[in-house]
Coordinates of C-alpha atoms in Angstrom, one line a residue:
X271 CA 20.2 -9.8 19.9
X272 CA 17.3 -10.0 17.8
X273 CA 17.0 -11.6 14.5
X274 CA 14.5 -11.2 11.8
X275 CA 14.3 -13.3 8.3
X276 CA 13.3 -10.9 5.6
X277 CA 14.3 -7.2 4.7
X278 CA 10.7 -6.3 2.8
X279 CA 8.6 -4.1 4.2
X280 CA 6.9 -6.1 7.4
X281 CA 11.0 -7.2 8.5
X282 CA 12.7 -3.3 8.0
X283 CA 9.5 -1.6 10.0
X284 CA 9.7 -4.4 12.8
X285 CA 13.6 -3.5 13.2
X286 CA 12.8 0.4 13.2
X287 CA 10.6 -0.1 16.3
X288 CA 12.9 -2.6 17.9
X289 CA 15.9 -0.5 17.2
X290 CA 14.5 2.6 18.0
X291 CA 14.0 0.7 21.6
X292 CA 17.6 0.0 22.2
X293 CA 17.7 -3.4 20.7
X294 CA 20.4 -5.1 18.7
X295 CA 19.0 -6.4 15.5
X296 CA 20.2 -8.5 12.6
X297 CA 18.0 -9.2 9.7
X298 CA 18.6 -12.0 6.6
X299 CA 17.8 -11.6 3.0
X300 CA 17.8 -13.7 0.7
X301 CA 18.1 -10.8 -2.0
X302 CA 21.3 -9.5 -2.8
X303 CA 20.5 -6.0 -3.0
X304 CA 17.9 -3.9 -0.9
X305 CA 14.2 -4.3 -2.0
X306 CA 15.3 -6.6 -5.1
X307 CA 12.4 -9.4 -4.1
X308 CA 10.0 -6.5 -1.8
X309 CA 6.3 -7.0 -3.0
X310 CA 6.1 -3.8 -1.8
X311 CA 8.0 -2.3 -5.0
X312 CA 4.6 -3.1 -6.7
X313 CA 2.7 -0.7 -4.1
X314 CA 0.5 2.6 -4.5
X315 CA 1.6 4.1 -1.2
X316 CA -1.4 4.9 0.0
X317 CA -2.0 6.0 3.7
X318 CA -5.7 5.8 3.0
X319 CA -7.3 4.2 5.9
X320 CA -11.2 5.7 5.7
X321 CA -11.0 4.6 2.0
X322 CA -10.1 1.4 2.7
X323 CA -12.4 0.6 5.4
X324 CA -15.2 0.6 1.9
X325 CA -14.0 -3.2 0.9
X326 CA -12.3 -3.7 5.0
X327 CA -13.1 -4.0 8.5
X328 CA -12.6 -1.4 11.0
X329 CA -9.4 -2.6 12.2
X330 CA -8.1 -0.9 9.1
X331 CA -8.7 2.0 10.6
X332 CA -7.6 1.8 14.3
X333 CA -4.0 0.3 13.2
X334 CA -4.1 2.2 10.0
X335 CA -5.0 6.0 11.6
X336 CA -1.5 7.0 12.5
X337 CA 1.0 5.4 9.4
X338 CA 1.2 9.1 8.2
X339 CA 3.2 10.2 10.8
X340 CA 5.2 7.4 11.3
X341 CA 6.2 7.3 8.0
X342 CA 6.7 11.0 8.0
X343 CA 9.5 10.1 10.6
X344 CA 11.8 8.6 7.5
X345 CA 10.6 9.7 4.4
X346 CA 8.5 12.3 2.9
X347 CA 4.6 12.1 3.0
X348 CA 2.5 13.8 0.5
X349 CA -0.7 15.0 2.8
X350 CA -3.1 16.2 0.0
X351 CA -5.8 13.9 0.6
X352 CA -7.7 11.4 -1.6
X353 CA -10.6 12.0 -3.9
X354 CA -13.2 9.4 -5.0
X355 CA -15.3 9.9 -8.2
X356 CA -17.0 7.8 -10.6
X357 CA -18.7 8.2 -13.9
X358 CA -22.1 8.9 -14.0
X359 CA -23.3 5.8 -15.4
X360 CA -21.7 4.2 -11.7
X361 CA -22.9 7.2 -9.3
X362 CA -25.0 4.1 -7.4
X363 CA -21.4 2.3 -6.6
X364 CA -20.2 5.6 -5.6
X365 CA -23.6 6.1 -2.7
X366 CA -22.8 3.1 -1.5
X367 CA -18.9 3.6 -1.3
X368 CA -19.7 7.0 1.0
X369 CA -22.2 4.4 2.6
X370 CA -19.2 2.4 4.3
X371 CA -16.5 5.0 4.9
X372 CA -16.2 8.1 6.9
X373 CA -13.9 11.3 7.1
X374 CA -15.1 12.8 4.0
X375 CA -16.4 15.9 2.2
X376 CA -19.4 15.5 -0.5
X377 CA -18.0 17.7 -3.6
X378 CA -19.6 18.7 -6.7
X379 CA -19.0 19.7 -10.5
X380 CA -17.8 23.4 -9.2
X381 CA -15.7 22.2 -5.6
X382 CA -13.4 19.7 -7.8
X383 CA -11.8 21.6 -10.0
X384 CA -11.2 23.5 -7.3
X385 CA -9.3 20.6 -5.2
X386 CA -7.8 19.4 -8.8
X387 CA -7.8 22.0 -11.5
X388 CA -6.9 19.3 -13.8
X389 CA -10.1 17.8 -13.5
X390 CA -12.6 20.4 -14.1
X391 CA -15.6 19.6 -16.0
X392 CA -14.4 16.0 -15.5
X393 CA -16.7 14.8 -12.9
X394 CA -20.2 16.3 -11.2
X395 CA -19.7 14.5 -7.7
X396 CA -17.2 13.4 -5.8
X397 CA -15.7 12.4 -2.0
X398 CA -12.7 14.2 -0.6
X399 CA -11.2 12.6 1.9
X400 CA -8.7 14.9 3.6
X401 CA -6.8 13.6 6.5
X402 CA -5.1 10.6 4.2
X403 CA -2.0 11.0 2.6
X404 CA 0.5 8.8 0.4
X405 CA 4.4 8.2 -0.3
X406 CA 6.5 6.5 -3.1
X407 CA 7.0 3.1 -1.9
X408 CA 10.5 2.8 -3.5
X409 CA 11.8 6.1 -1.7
X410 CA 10.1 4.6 1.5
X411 CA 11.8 1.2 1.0
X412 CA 15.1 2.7 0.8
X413 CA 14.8 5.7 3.0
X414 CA 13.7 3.3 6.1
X415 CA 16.8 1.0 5.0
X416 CA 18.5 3.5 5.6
X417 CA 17.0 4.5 8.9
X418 CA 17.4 1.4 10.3
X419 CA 20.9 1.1 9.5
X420 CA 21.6 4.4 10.9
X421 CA 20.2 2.5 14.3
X422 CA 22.9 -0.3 14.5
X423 CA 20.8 -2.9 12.8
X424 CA 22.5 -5.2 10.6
X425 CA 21.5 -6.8 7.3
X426 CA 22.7 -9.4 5.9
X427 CA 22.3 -9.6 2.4
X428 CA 22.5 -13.2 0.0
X429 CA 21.5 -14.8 3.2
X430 CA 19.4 -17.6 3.7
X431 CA 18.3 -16.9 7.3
X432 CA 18.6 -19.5 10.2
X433 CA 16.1 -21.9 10.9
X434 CA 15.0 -20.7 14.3
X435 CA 14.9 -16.8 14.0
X436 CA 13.0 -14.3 16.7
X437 CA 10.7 -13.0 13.9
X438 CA 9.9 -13.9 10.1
X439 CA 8.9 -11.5 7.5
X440 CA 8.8 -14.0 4.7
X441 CA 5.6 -12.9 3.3
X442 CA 4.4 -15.9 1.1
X443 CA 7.7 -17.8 1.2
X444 CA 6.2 -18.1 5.0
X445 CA 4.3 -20.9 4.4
X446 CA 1.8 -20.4 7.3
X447 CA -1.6 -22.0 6.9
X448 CA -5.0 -20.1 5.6
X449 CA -1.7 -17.8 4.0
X450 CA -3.1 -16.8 0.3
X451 CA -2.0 -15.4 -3.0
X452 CA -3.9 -12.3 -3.9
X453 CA -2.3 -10.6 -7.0
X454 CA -1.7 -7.1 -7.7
X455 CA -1.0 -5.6 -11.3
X456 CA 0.2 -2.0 -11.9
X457 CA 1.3 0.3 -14.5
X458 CA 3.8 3.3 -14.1
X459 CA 3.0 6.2 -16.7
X460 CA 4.7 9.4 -17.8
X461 CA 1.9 11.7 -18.7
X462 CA 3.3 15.6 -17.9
X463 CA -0.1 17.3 -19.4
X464 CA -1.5 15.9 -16.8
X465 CA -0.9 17.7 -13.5
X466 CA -2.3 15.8 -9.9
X467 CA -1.3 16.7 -6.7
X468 CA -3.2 14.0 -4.6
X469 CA -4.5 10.0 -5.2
X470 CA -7.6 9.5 -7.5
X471 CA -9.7 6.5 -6.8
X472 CA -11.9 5.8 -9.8
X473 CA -14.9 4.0 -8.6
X474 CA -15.0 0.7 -11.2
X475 CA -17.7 -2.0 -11.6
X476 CA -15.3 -4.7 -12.0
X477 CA -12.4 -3.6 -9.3
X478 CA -11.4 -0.8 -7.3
X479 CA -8.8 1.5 -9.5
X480 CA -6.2 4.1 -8.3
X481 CA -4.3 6.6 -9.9
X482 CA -1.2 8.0 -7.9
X483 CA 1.2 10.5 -8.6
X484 CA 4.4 10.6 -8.4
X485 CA 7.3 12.7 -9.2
X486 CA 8.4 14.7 -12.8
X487 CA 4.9 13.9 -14.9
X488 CA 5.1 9.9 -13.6
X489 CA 1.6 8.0 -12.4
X490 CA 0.9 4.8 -10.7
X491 CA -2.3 3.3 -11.8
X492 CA -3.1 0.1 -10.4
X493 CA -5.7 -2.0 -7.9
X494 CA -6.3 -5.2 -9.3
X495 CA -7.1 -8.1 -7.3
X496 CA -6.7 -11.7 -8.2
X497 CA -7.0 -14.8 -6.4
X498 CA -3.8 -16.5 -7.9
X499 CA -0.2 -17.4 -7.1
X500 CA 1.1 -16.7 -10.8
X501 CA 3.4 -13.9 -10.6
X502 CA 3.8 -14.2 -14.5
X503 CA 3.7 -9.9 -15.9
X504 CA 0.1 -8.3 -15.9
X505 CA -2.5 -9.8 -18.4
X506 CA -4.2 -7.9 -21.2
X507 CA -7.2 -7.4 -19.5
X508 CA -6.1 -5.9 -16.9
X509 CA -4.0 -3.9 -18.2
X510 CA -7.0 -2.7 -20.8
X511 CA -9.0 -2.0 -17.5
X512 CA -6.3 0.2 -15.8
X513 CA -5.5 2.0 -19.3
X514 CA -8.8 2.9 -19.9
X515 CA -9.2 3.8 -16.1
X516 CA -6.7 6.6 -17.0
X517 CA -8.4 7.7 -19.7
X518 CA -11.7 7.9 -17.8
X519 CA -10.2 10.2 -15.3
X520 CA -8.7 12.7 -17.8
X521 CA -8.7 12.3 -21.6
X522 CA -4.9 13.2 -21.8
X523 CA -3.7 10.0 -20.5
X524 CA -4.4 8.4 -24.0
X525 CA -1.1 9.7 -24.7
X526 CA 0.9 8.9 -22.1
X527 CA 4.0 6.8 -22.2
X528 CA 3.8 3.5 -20.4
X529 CA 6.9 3.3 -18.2
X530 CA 6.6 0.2 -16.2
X531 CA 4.4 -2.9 -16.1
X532 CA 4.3 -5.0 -12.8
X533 CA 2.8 -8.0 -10.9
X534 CA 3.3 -8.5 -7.2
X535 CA 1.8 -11.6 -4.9
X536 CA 0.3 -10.0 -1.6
X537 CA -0.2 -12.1 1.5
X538 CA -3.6 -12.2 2.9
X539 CA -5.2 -14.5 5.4
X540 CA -8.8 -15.5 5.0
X541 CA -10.1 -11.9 6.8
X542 CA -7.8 -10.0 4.5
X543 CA -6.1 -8.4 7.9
X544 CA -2.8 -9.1 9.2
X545 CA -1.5 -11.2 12.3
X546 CA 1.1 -12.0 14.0
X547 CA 1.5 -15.7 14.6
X548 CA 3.8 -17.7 16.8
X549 CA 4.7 -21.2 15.3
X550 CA 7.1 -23.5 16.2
X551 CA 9.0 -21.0 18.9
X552 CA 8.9 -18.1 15.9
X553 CA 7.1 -15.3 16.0
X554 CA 5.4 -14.3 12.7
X555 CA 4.2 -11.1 11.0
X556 CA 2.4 -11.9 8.0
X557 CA -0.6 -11.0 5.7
X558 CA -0.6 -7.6 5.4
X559 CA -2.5 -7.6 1.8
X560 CA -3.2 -4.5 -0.2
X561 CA -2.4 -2.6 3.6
X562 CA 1.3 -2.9 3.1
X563 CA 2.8 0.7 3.9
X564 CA -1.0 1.8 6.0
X565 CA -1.1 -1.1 8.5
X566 CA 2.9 -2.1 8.5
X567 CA 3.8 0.2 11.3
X568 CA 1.3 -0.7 13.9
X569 CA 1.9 -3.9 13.3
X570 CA 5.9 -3.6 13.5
X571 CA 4.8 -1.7 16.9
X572 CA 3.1 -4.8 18.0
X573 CA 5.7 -7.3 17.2
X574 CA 8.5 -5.4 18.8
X575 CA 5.9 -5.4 22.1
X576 CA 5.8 -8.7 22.2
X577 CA 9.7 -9.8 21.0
X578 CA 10.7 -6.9 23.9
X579 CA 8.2 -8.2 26.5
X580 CA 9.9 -11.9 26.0
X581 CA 13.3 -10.8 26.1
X582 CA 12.4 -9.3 29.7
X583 CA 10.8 -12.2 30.8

């Protein structure tokens, strides 16, 4: 049997690809209901590795190219793309955002509003990035719970795990060295004038911002990025910044109801990209950032590789 400390995301992907592979597999949580302490709650959902590689290194990409499918194996995946503008006074940022990424279409003033009607006469230039895709994190969180349950594997819920488990999932609670804090803030708002079909990334001076949608008239808006452990709610600023993010990419969103506020502390190590560490005769999977949901399945592939190749030994 293995066993795994932690039912957020890193711990319930790592038991799909063991279980999947004929292993028995118990996970701990210290939670008492599914996803109740997941950082991954906080989350955008976006399977956007040729965006990300702007602010990351290539790696996002090879680990980050095939999460659509995988996650398409469990829950539903929205495959409508991304699309990158930016107001005219930051067209520069938005040059030298197409400078470092890859997979994408230059659009204009008349392709847009053909990609997103809602948008016309919004923005004269944009990138459209096709191939990636997105998923509502919740609904992923509990569909892949219930996927892995479906498989045999066990969770134990209001458990502290033991002290020697196969792998750890802990995120910060971890402790691993060069682990880091790196906050996240979010908004949730109900705007049903507003009609998107696909993730907007507004390109910002001060921090990359995302708009998501989700389901009946409900957006996601978030992508700050703080070096700090306070997991205290989001501060005014940022909120201001995210707000009038929203309004930037359509005017409508000055009326929309604010439905949810959040803060979430990612784990990152040093080069923002995630490892797998063994310490003290546990193996570790750890630091997946703001990669959560893209990079989470090749590395849950990985770890099962090595647990499987250990067990055979």
């Amino acid at each position: 049997m293995i066993t795994i400390a932690g039912a957020g995301l890193a711990g319930l992907a790592s038991a799909y690809e063991l279980a999947k592979r004929g292993a028995s597999v118990t996970i701990f949580e210290r939670a008492e209901k599914p996803g109740e302490n997941s950082v991954a709650r906080f989350a955008g959902g976006m399977l956007a590795p040729y965006c990300e590689r702007e602010s990351a290194e290539e790696n996002v990409i090879t680990l980050g190219c095939k999460a659509a499918d995988w996650w398409a194996e469990v829950t539903p995946v929205t495959r409508h793309g991304t699309l990158v503008v930016a107001p005219p006074r930051d067209q520069a940022e938005l040059t030298r955002f197409a400078r470092r990424t890859s997979h994408f279409d230059e659009v204009d003033g008349q392709v847009i509003p053909q990609i997103e009607p809602a948008l016309e006469g919004r923005f004269e230039r944009g990138l459209f990035f096709k191939e990636e895709a997105h998923l509502d994190p919740r609904q992923a969180l509990v569909d892949l719970t219930k996927a892995v349950e479906k498989l045999g594997v066990e969770i134990r819920y209001g458990t502290d795990a033991p002290s020697q488990v196969d792998l750890n999932c802990t995120a910060m609670a971890a402790g691993l060295p060069d682990l880091r804090a790196v906050r996240g803030e979010m908004a949730v708002l109900q705007c049903p004038e507003v009609e998107l079909s696909r993730v907007i990334r507004l390109i910002h001076p001060r921090m990359p911002l995302y708009l998501v949608p989700r389901t009946d008239g409900l957006f996601m808006i978030g992508g700050t990025m703080v070096e700090s452990n306070s997991d205290r709610p989001p501060t005014l600023r940022s909120l201001t910044e995210m707000m009038s993010a929203a309004f930037a990419i359509h005017p409508a969103f000055a009326e929309a109801s604010v439905v949810e506020i959040g803060a979430g502390l990612r784990p990152a190590f040093p080069d923002n990209l995630p490892r797998l560490v063994e310490r003290n005769g546990v193996l570790h999977l750890n630091g997946l950032y703001r990669h959560g949901f893209l990079l989470a399945p090749a590395m849950a592939q990985q770890a099962a590789d090595q647990l499987l190749s250990e067990t055979c030994k």
